[in-house]
Amino acid sequence: MNREPRDEKEFLDAYDSKAYPSIALTADLVVFAVAGGVLHAAMVRRGGHPFKNALALPGGFVGPHESAEQAAYRELAEETGLDLGRLPVHVEQLATYSNPDRDPRMRVVSVAHLALLATDGQTLPNISASTDAAAAAWHPVHGVLHGTELAFDHTTILTNGLDRLAGKMEYTTVAARMLPEEFTMTQLRTVYEAVWNTTLAAGNFTRKMLPQLEDTGRKSKASIGAPAALFTATDRHIHPPLAKPASK
Amino acid sequence: MNREPRDEKEFLDAYDSKAYPSIALTADLVVFAVAGGVLHAAMVRRGGHPFKNALALPGGFVGPHESAEQAAYRELAEETGLDLGRLPVHVEQLATYSNPDRDPRMRVVSVAHLALLATDGQTLPNISASTDAAAAAWHPVHGVLHGTELAFDHTTILTNGLDRLAGKMEYTTVAARMLPEEFTMTQLRTVYEAVWNTTLAAGNFTRKMLPQLEDTGRKSKASIGAPAALFTATDRHIHPPLAKPASK
DNA sequence: GTACTTGTTGTCAGCTTGATAATAACGAAT
DNA sequence: ATTCGTTATTATCAAGCTGACAACAAGTAC
């Protein structure tokens, strides 16, 4: 059966770090933001081969003294030019992609992360500020997934990121992380509709969400129509979950 | 701001693989099986420092030409002696643990996996067959988590594995992967009770599960009491989800 | 047979859901 | 100031689901 040593730590004690071919570890990012009722993802356009001119997810190497999550935050700041000290952002680990052939040049293992940026639902955060050629730009997610070919296995990663967000929104209030501190019920519903790519009945949505939110007592100044109540949200479980409509 | 190159792939083109300190990549396993109404996990006892004599999760290095998932399957076979060709087993990726200090000796990044073994609910798969000193043995999960200190960050990993399984059982039929091809409703309910560490009303459980299962028409030969119908399950979504009781 | 155990089906009040309507609050046009 | 268009919030109602629990069915042990 030709067994290897079973205890990884015992193995490590005798491990010569030059003996194994080195594995490069990167942190890639699926960065989402909602504007105009459409879910957008930050993507960079590749300048060199392979996959020249194709769109790719932002990301970069994990440094020797940082965790993958720390690297994700750092890369997010570097590649988008966002001031993370000011802009609230939710980052969570998505999955790790380790297929030996996923990069044709060498062994690269990527820890993908999901990042959610807060917007007012109208304008996307400005990520073109960076002078770098590979600066990130926003692309509509549902459009990109139906047509565009992404570099490497990034179509899979983007799809998994979307599925993760869509699923998590069923049973948590994470959608509120994509809005300002205070938001209206309609803004929150728009986030759901953008991510799920569907429409939801406003009345029933309010009834279901209301117990999960905190009413600030303040009202939004609407340019037209009735003023809407402003809510805040703390990360919370929705129980029973909000059902995502089946079709589409 | 001292920026790094933004495009990981461009960086790689100029990357000298000896320039960075190598990162060792391992695949660790949270292996679950239910017996006697109790959820068990396979653990190895460490022989050397650090964490000498402490319990640890099975796992090992990811080889140069295999994915983390392939390594997980291989390590599962090697460390437990299980014949995976015969025994059905469900393996899915859990999360990646990359804190730079998680191993005091060197940089080890671990891709943790969740593995579910099928049992009849009574006897655990024999994993002592291996002659290796670090052979795995079964330990009750809820007991281990309330008291025992595990090596490295394995308490965190084990907790995350349990949470993943408990959560997924709410909205999928994955619990059936811990039972034989054909099983009774009571066997399935016992899996839920073992993982959730609670009790469930038999009648309501049947009502909720019935539409997700396929009735084989066959009956189990019970040693006592009425014979139970035998079901099979395909991986399916439960909608709306099965609610896990709140307390404990 | 009787007692005991286990599995399956039924009942019922209370709650949740989806669809839809009614009401309320505002700006703009007249 | 009244009306209209628009948006937000609350109400209504039938259908379905849930949790608690009871009733029934099918086997073994004595």
Tab-separated table of N, CA and C in Angstrom, chain B residues 113-218:
chain	number	residue	atom	x	y	z
B	113	HIS	N	-11.256	19.518	5.346
B	113	HIS	CA	-12.352	18.874	4.636
B	113	HIS	C	-13.288	18.203	5.640
B	114	LEU	N	-14.529	18.092	5.222
B	114	LEU	CA	-15.528	17.384	6.012
B	114	LEU	C	-15.821	16.068	5.318
B	115	ALA	N	-15.660	14.957	6.039
B	115	ALA	CA	-15.940	13.632	5.477
B	115	ALA	C	-17.022	12.958	6.301
B	116	LEU	N	-18.004	12.401	5.623
B	116	LEU	CA	-19.098	11.708	6.290
B	116	LEU	C	-19.078	10.243	5.904
B	117	LEU	N	-18.974	9.375	6.903
B	117	LEU	CA	-18.953	7.933	6.641
B	117	LEU	C	-20.325	7.344	6.913
B	118	ALA	N	-20.674	6.360	6.120
B	118	ALA	CA	-21.954	5.676	6.300
B	118	ALA	C	-21.813	4.570	7.344
B	119	THR	N	-22.752	4.516	8.283
B	119	THR	CA	-22.830	3.411	9.243
B	119	THR	C	-24.285	2.946	9.301
B	120	ASP	N	-24.509	1.825	9.990
B	120	ASP	CA	-25.891	1.399	10.207
B	120	ASP	C	-26.479	2.062	11.447
B	121	GLY	N	-25.717	2.990	12.031
B	121	GLY	CA	-26.172	3.679	13.234
B	121	GLY	C	-25.774	2.979	14.514
B	122	GLN	N	-25.199	1.778	14.370
B	122	GLN	CA	-24.865	0.998	15.564
B	122	GLN	C	-23.365	0.867	15.766
B	123	THR	N	-22.656	0.407	14.740
B	123	THR	CA	-21.221	0.162	14.887
B	123	THR	C	-20.429	1.111	13.993
B	124	LEU	N	-19.345	1.621	14.548
B	124	LEU	CA	-18.494	2.543	13.805
B	124	LEU	C	-17.612	1.776	12.830
B	125	PRO	N	-17.265	2.365	11.701
B	125	PRO	CA	-16.324	1.717	10.796
B	125	PRO	C	-15.024	1.440	11.528
B	126	ASN	N	-14.440	0.292	11.246
B	126	ASN	CA	-13.200	-0.084	11.921
B	126	ASN	C	-12.041	0.682	11.313
B	127	ILE	N	-11.435	1.539	12.113
B	127	ILE	CA	-10.305	2.313	11.600
B	127	ILE	C	-9.052	2.032	12.404
B	128	SER	N	-9.069	0.953	13.204
B	128	SER	CA	-7.874	0.593	13.969
B	128	SER	C	-7.030	-0.415	13.210
B	129	ALA	N	-7.487	-0.817	12.053
B	129	ALA	CA	-6.807	-1.873	11.313
B	129	ALA	C	-5.380	-1.487	10.962
B	130	SER	N	-5.169	-0.216	10.730
B	130	SER	CA	-3.838	0.222	10.361
B	130	SER	C	-2.839	-0.104	11.460
B	131	THR	N	-1.636	-0.534	11.050
B	131	THR	CA	-0.614	-0.882	12.038
B	131	THR	C	0.162	0.350	12.479
B	132	ASP	N	-0.139	1.469	11.881
B	132	ASP	CA	0.626	2.679	12.181
B	132	ASP	C	0.345	3.161	13.599
B	133	ALA	N	1.382	3.708	14.219
B	133	ALA	CA	1.262	4.172	15.603
B	133	ALA	C	0.246	5.307	15.716
B	134	ALA	N	0.175	6.139	14.696
B	134	ALA	CA	-0.722	7.295	14.754
B	134	ALA	C	-2.083	6.975	14.163
B	135	ALA	N	-2.464	5.711	14.179
B	135	ALA	CA	-3.747	5.326	13.593
B	135	ALA	C	-4.888	6.078	14.267
B	136	ALA	N	-5.908	6.336	13.507
B	136	ALA	CA	-7.036	7.106	14.002
B	136	ALA	C	-7.940	6.250	14.886
B	137	ALA	N	-8.641	6.908	15.799
B	137	ALA	CA	-9.645	6.245	16.637
B	137	ALA	C	-10.833	7.184	16.774
B	138	TRP	N	-11.975	6.596	17.113
B	138	TRP	CA	-13.200	7.391	17.211
B	138	TRP	C	-13.352	8.045	18.573
B	139	HIS	N	-13.839	9.272	18.585
B	139	HIS	CA	-14.116	9.979	19.841
B	139	HIS	C	-15.447	10.701	19.711
B	140	PRO	N	-16.239	10.724	20.777
B	140	PRO	CA	-17.524	11.434	20.724
B	140	PRO	C	-17.294	12.933	20.545
B	141	VAL	N	-17.962	13.517	19.583
B	141	VAL	CA	-17.678	14.897	19.218
B	141	VAL	C	-18.091	15.871	20.314
B	142	HIS	N	-19.340	15.757	20.769
B	142	HIS	CA	-19.817	16.727	21.746
B	142	HIS	C	-19.029	16.607	23.055
B	143	GLY	N	-18.555	15.409	23.356
B	143	GLY	CA	-17.708	15.242	24.527
B	143	GLY	C	-16.361	15.901	24.333
B	144	VAL	N	-15.736	15.671	23.198
B	144	VAL	CA	-14.411	16.232	22.920
B	144	VAL	C	-14.454	17.756	22.940
B	145	LEU	N	-15.520	18.318	22.409
B	145	LEU	CA	-15.584	19.779	22.320
B	145	LEU	C	-15.828	20.426	23.685
B	146	HIS	N	-16.348	19.660	24.633
B	146	HIS	CA	-16.573	20.220	25.972
B	146	HIS	C	-15.543	19.651	26.925
B	147	GLY	N	-14.320	20.103	26.805
B	147	GLY	CA	-13.332	19.635	27.755
B	147	GLY	C	-11.969	19.431	27.132
B	148	THR	N	-11.869	18.509	26.193
B	148	THR	CA	-10.562	18.164	25.647
B	148	THR	C	-9.962	19.322	24.856
B	149	GLU	N	-8.665	19.498	25.054
B	149	GLU	CA	-7.927	20.482	24.267
B	149	GLU	C	-7.294	19.772	23.077
B	150	LEU	N	-7.581	20.233	21.882
B	150	LEU	CA	-6.999	19.607	20.698
B	150	LEU	C	-5.727	20.334	20.274
B	151	ALA	N	-4.906	19.652	19.469
B	151	ALA	CA	-3.656	20.234	19.000
B	151	ALA	C	-3.928	21.362	18.008
B	152	PHE	N	-2.994	22.295	17.951
B	152	PHE	CA	-3.045	23.394	16.972
B	152	PHE	C	-4.415	24.091	17.050
B	153	ASP	N	-4.955	24.475	15.886
B	153	ASP	CA	-6.279	25.109	15.868
B	153	ASP	C	-7.362	24.087	15.544
B	154	HIS	N	-7.116	22.846	15.901
B	154	HIS	CA	-8.045	21.799	15.487
B	154	HIS	C	-9.380	21.852	16.213
B	155	THR	N	-9.422	22.486	17.388
B	155	THR	CA	-10.722	22.686	18.039
B	155	THR	C	-11.601	23.586	17.183
B	156	THR	N	-11.008	24.629	16.660
B	156	THR	CA	-11.746	25.522	15.759
B	156	THR	C	-12.232	24.780	14.525
B	157	ILE	N	-11.350	23.996	13.931
B	157	ILE	CA	-11.703	23.281	12.703
B	157	ILE	C	-12.823	22.284	12.978
B	158	LEU	N	-12.686	21.551	14.085
B	158	LEU	CA	-13.720	20.568	14.424
B	158	LEU	C	-15.063	21.257	14.668
B	159	THR	N	-15.030	22.381	15.376
B	159	THR	CA	-16.263	23.134	15.620
B	159	THR	C	-16.876	23.614	14.313
B	160	ASN	N	-16.042	24.120	13.424
B	160	ASN	CA	-16.561	24.575	12.135
B	160	ASN	C	-17.148	23.415	11.332
B	161	GLY	N	-16.509	22.251	11.425
B	161	GLY	CA	-17.036	21.088	10.729
B	161	GLY	C	-18.393	20.684	11.257
B	162	LEU	N	-18.524	20.699	12.582
B	162	LEU	CA	-19.810	20.367	13.183
B	162	LEU	C	-20.876	21.377	12.788
B	163	ASP	N	-20.527	22.647	12.819
B	163	ASP	CA	-21.487	23.683	12.449
B	163	ASP	C	-21.919	23.539	10.991
B	164	ARG	N	-20.953	23.229	10.139
B	164	ARG	CA	-21.280	23.059	8.721
B	164	ARG	C	-22.268	21.912	8.542
B	165	LEU	N	-21.980	20.795	9.178
B	165	LEU	CA	-22.867	19.644	9.028
B	165	LEU	C	-24.243	19.937	9.613
B	166	ALA	N	-24.258	20.511	10.806
B	166	ALA	CA	-25.536	20.802	11.457
B	166	ALA	C	-26.368	21.753	10.612
B	167	GLY	N	-25.727	22.749	10.060
B	167	GLY	CA	-26.446	23.703	9.235
B	167	GLY	C	-26.936	23.088	7.939
B	168	LYS	N	-26.092	22.321	7.305
B	168	LYS	CA	-26.451	21.755	6.005
B	168	LYS	C	-27.591	20.754	6.122
B	169	MET	N	-27.671	20.102	7.283
B	169	MET	CA	-28.752	19.142	7.485
B	169	MET	C	-30.116	19.817	7.573
B	170	GLU	N	-30.098	21.121	7.822
B	170	GLU	CA	-31.376	21.826	7.878
B	170	GLU	C	-32.032	21.931	6.505
B	171	TYR	N	-31.224	22.067	5.488
B	171	TYR	CA	-31.816	22.351	4.187
B	171	TYR	C	-31.393	21.379	3.085
B	172	THR	N	-30.716	20.291	3.437
B	172	THR	CA	-30.424	19.246	2.471
B	172	THR	C	-30.642	17.879	3.120
B	173	THR	N	-30.596	16.842	2.299
B	173	THR	CA	-30.728	15.479	2.801
B	173	THR	C	-29.367	14.832	3.014
B	174	VAL	N	-28.349	15.651	3.299
B	174	VAL	CA	-26.988	15.127	3.423
B	174	VAL	C	-26.869	14.129	4.576
B	175	ALA	N	-27.764	14.190	5.536
B	175	ALA	CA	-27.706	13.247	6.664
B	175	ALA	C	-27.795	11.810	6.189
B	176	ALA	N	-28.450	11.595	5.054
B	176	ALA	CA	-28.579	10.241	4.525
B	176	ALA	C	-27.236	9.670	4.100
B	177	ARG	N	-26.238	10.526	3.877
B	177	ARG	CA	-24.898	10.036	3.519
B	177	ARG	C	-24.232	9.329	4.696
B	178	MET	N	-24.794	9.475	5.876
B	178	MET	CA	-24.212	8.824	7.057
B	178	MET	C	-24.921	7.518	7.378
B	179	LEU	N	-25.717	7.032	6.409
B	179	LEU	CA	-26.472	5.795	6.599
B	179	LEU	C	-26.278	4.899	5.378
B	180	PRO	N	-26.680	3.617	5.497
B	180	PRO	CA	-26.587	2.739	4.334
B	180	PRO	C	-27.486	3.235	3.211
B	181	GLU	N	-27.330	2.619	2.064
B	181	GLU	CA	-28.144	2.955	0.895
B	181	GLU	C	-29.631	3.010	1.256
B	182	GLU	N	-30.093	1.981	1.985
B	182	GLU	CA	-31.489	1.944	2.431
B	182	GLU	C	-31.521	2.086	3.943
B	183	PHE	N	-32.442	2.903	4.419
B	183	PHE	CA	-32.476	3.203	5.854
B	183	PHE	C	-33.915	3.477	6.262
B	184	THR	N	-34.145	3.393	7.557
B	184	THR	CA	-35.480	3.675	8.085
B	184	THR	C	-35.560	5.135	8.529
B	185	MET	N	-36.777	5.589	8.693
B	185	MET	CA	-36.989	6.953	9.140
B	185	MET	C	-36.364	7.187	10.509
B	186	THR	N	-36.431	6.194	11.363
B	186	THR	CA	-35.840	6.324	12.701
B	186	THR	C	-34.323	6.431	12.625
B	187	GLN	N	-33.711	5.670	11.740
B	187	GLN	CA	-32.256	5.805	11.582
B	187	GLN	C	-31.893	7.225	11.167
B	188	LEU	N	-32.645	7.754	10.235
B	188	LEU	CA	-32.346	9.110	9.765
B	188	LEU	C	-32.554	10.128	10.883
B	189	ARG	N	-33.631	9.939	11.631
B	189	ARG	CA	-33.896	10.864	12.732
B	189	ARG	C	-32.793	10.780	13.786
B	190	THR	N	-32.268	9.579	14.000
B	190	THR	CA	-31.182	9.409	14.971
B	190	THR	C	-29.940	10.185	14.540
B	191	VAL	N	-29.658	10.231	13.241
B	191	VAL	CA	-28.527	11.027	12.752
B	191	VAL	C	-28.747	12.502	13.100
B	192	TYR	N	-29.947	12.984	12.843
B	192	TYR	CA	-30.249	14.381	13.169
B	192	TYR	C	-30.071	14.639	14.665
B	193	GLU	N	-30.574	13.728	15.461
B	193	GLU	CA	-30.494	13.942	16.907
B	193	GLU	C	-29.061	13.896	17.402
B	194	ALA	N	-28.243	13.028	16.782
B	194	ALA	CA	-26.846	12.918	17.199
B	194	ALA	C	-26.071	14.184	16.839
B	195	VAL	N	-26.293	14.690	15.647
B	195	VAL	CA	-25.541	15.860	15.200
B	195	VAL	C	-26.033	17.114	15.911
B	196	TRP	N	-27.337	17.242	16.032
B	196	TRP	CA	-27.900	18.441	16.652
B	196	TRP	C	-27.893	18.362	18.173
B	197	ASN	N	-27.599	17.178	18.686
B	197	ASN	CA	-27.546	16.978	20.130
B	197	ASN	C	-28.869	17.401	20.775
B	198	THR	N	-29.935	16.863	20.243
B	198	THR	CA	-31.264	17.220	20.710
B	198	THR	C	-32.195	16.046	20.420
B	199	THR	N	-33.458	16.201	20.708
B	199	THR	CA	-34.434	15.173	20.350
B	199	THR	C	-35.492	15.799	19.454
B	200	LEU	N	-36.051	14.984	18.565
B	200	LEU	CA	-37.038	15.468	17.611
B	200	LEU	C	-38.292	14.590	17.696
B	201	ALA	N	-39.453	15.197	17.522
B	201	ALA	CA	-40.710	14.451	17.547
B	201	ALA	C	-40.781	13.566	16.306
B	202	ALA	N	-40.978	12.265	16.535
B	202	ALA	CA	-40.906	11.304	15.433
B	202	ALA	C	-41.968	11.578	14.377
B	203	GLY	N	-43.179	11.842	14.814
B	203	GLY	CA	-44.267	12.033	13.856
B	203	GLY	C	-44.024	13.205	12.932
B	204	ASN	N	-43.669	14.342	13.497
B	204	ASN	CA	-43.451	15.527	12.683
B	204	ASN	C	-42.233	15.360	11.773
B	205	PHE	N	-41.221	14.667	12.279
B	205	PHE	CA	-40.029	14.436	11.474
B	205	PHE	C	-40.387	13.631	10.223
B	206	THR	N	-41.180	12.586	10.417
B	206	THR	CA	-41.608	11.773	9.277
B	206	THR	C	-42.363	12.617	8.266
B	207	ARG	N	-43.293	13.406	8.755
B	207	ARG	CA	-44.094	14.227	7.848
B	207	ARG	C	-43.223	15.147	7.003
B	208	LYS	N	-42.197	15.716	7.628
B	208	LYS	CA	-41.354	16.669	6.910
B	208	LYS	C	-40.400	15.980	5.940
B	209	MET	N	-39.907	14.823	6.324
B	209	MET	CA	-38.905	14.146	5.502
B	209	MET	C	-39.511	13.354	4.354
B	210	LEU	N	-40.684	12.854	4.559
B	210	LEU	CA	-41.272	11.905	3.606
B	210	LEU	C	-41.179	12.371	2.146
B	211	PRO	N	-41.523	13.624	1.845
B	211	PRO	CA	-41.485	14.029	0.436
B	211	PRO	C	-40.083	14.030	-0.175
B	212	GLN	N	-39.040	14.058	0.664
B	212	GLN	CA	-37.669	14.115	0.144
B	212	GLN	C	-37.114	12.725	-0.127
B	213	LEU	N	-37.792	11.685	0.354
B	213	LEU	CA	-37.235	10.330	0.292
B	213	LEU	C	-38.009	9.467	-0.680
B	214	GLU	N	-37.360	8.390	-1.054
B	214	GLU	CA	-37.979	7.424	-1.963
B	214	GLU	C	-38.277	6.159	-1.170
B	215	ASP	N	-39.513	5.721	-1.208
B	215	ASP	CA	-39.903	4.512	-0.494
B	215	ASP	C	-39.573	3.303	-1.357
B	216	THR	N	-38.747	2.403	-0.820
B	216	THR	CA	-38.356	1.224	-1.606
B	216	THR	C	-39.457	0.178	-1.630
B	217	GLY	N	-40.441	0.292	-0.732
B	217	GLY	CA	-41.474	-0.730	-0.623
B	217	GLY	C	-41.074	-1.839	0.329
B	218	ARG	N	-39.769	-1.971	0.559
B	218	ARG	CA	-39.294	-3.005	1.482
B	218	ARG	C	-39.450	-2.544	2.931
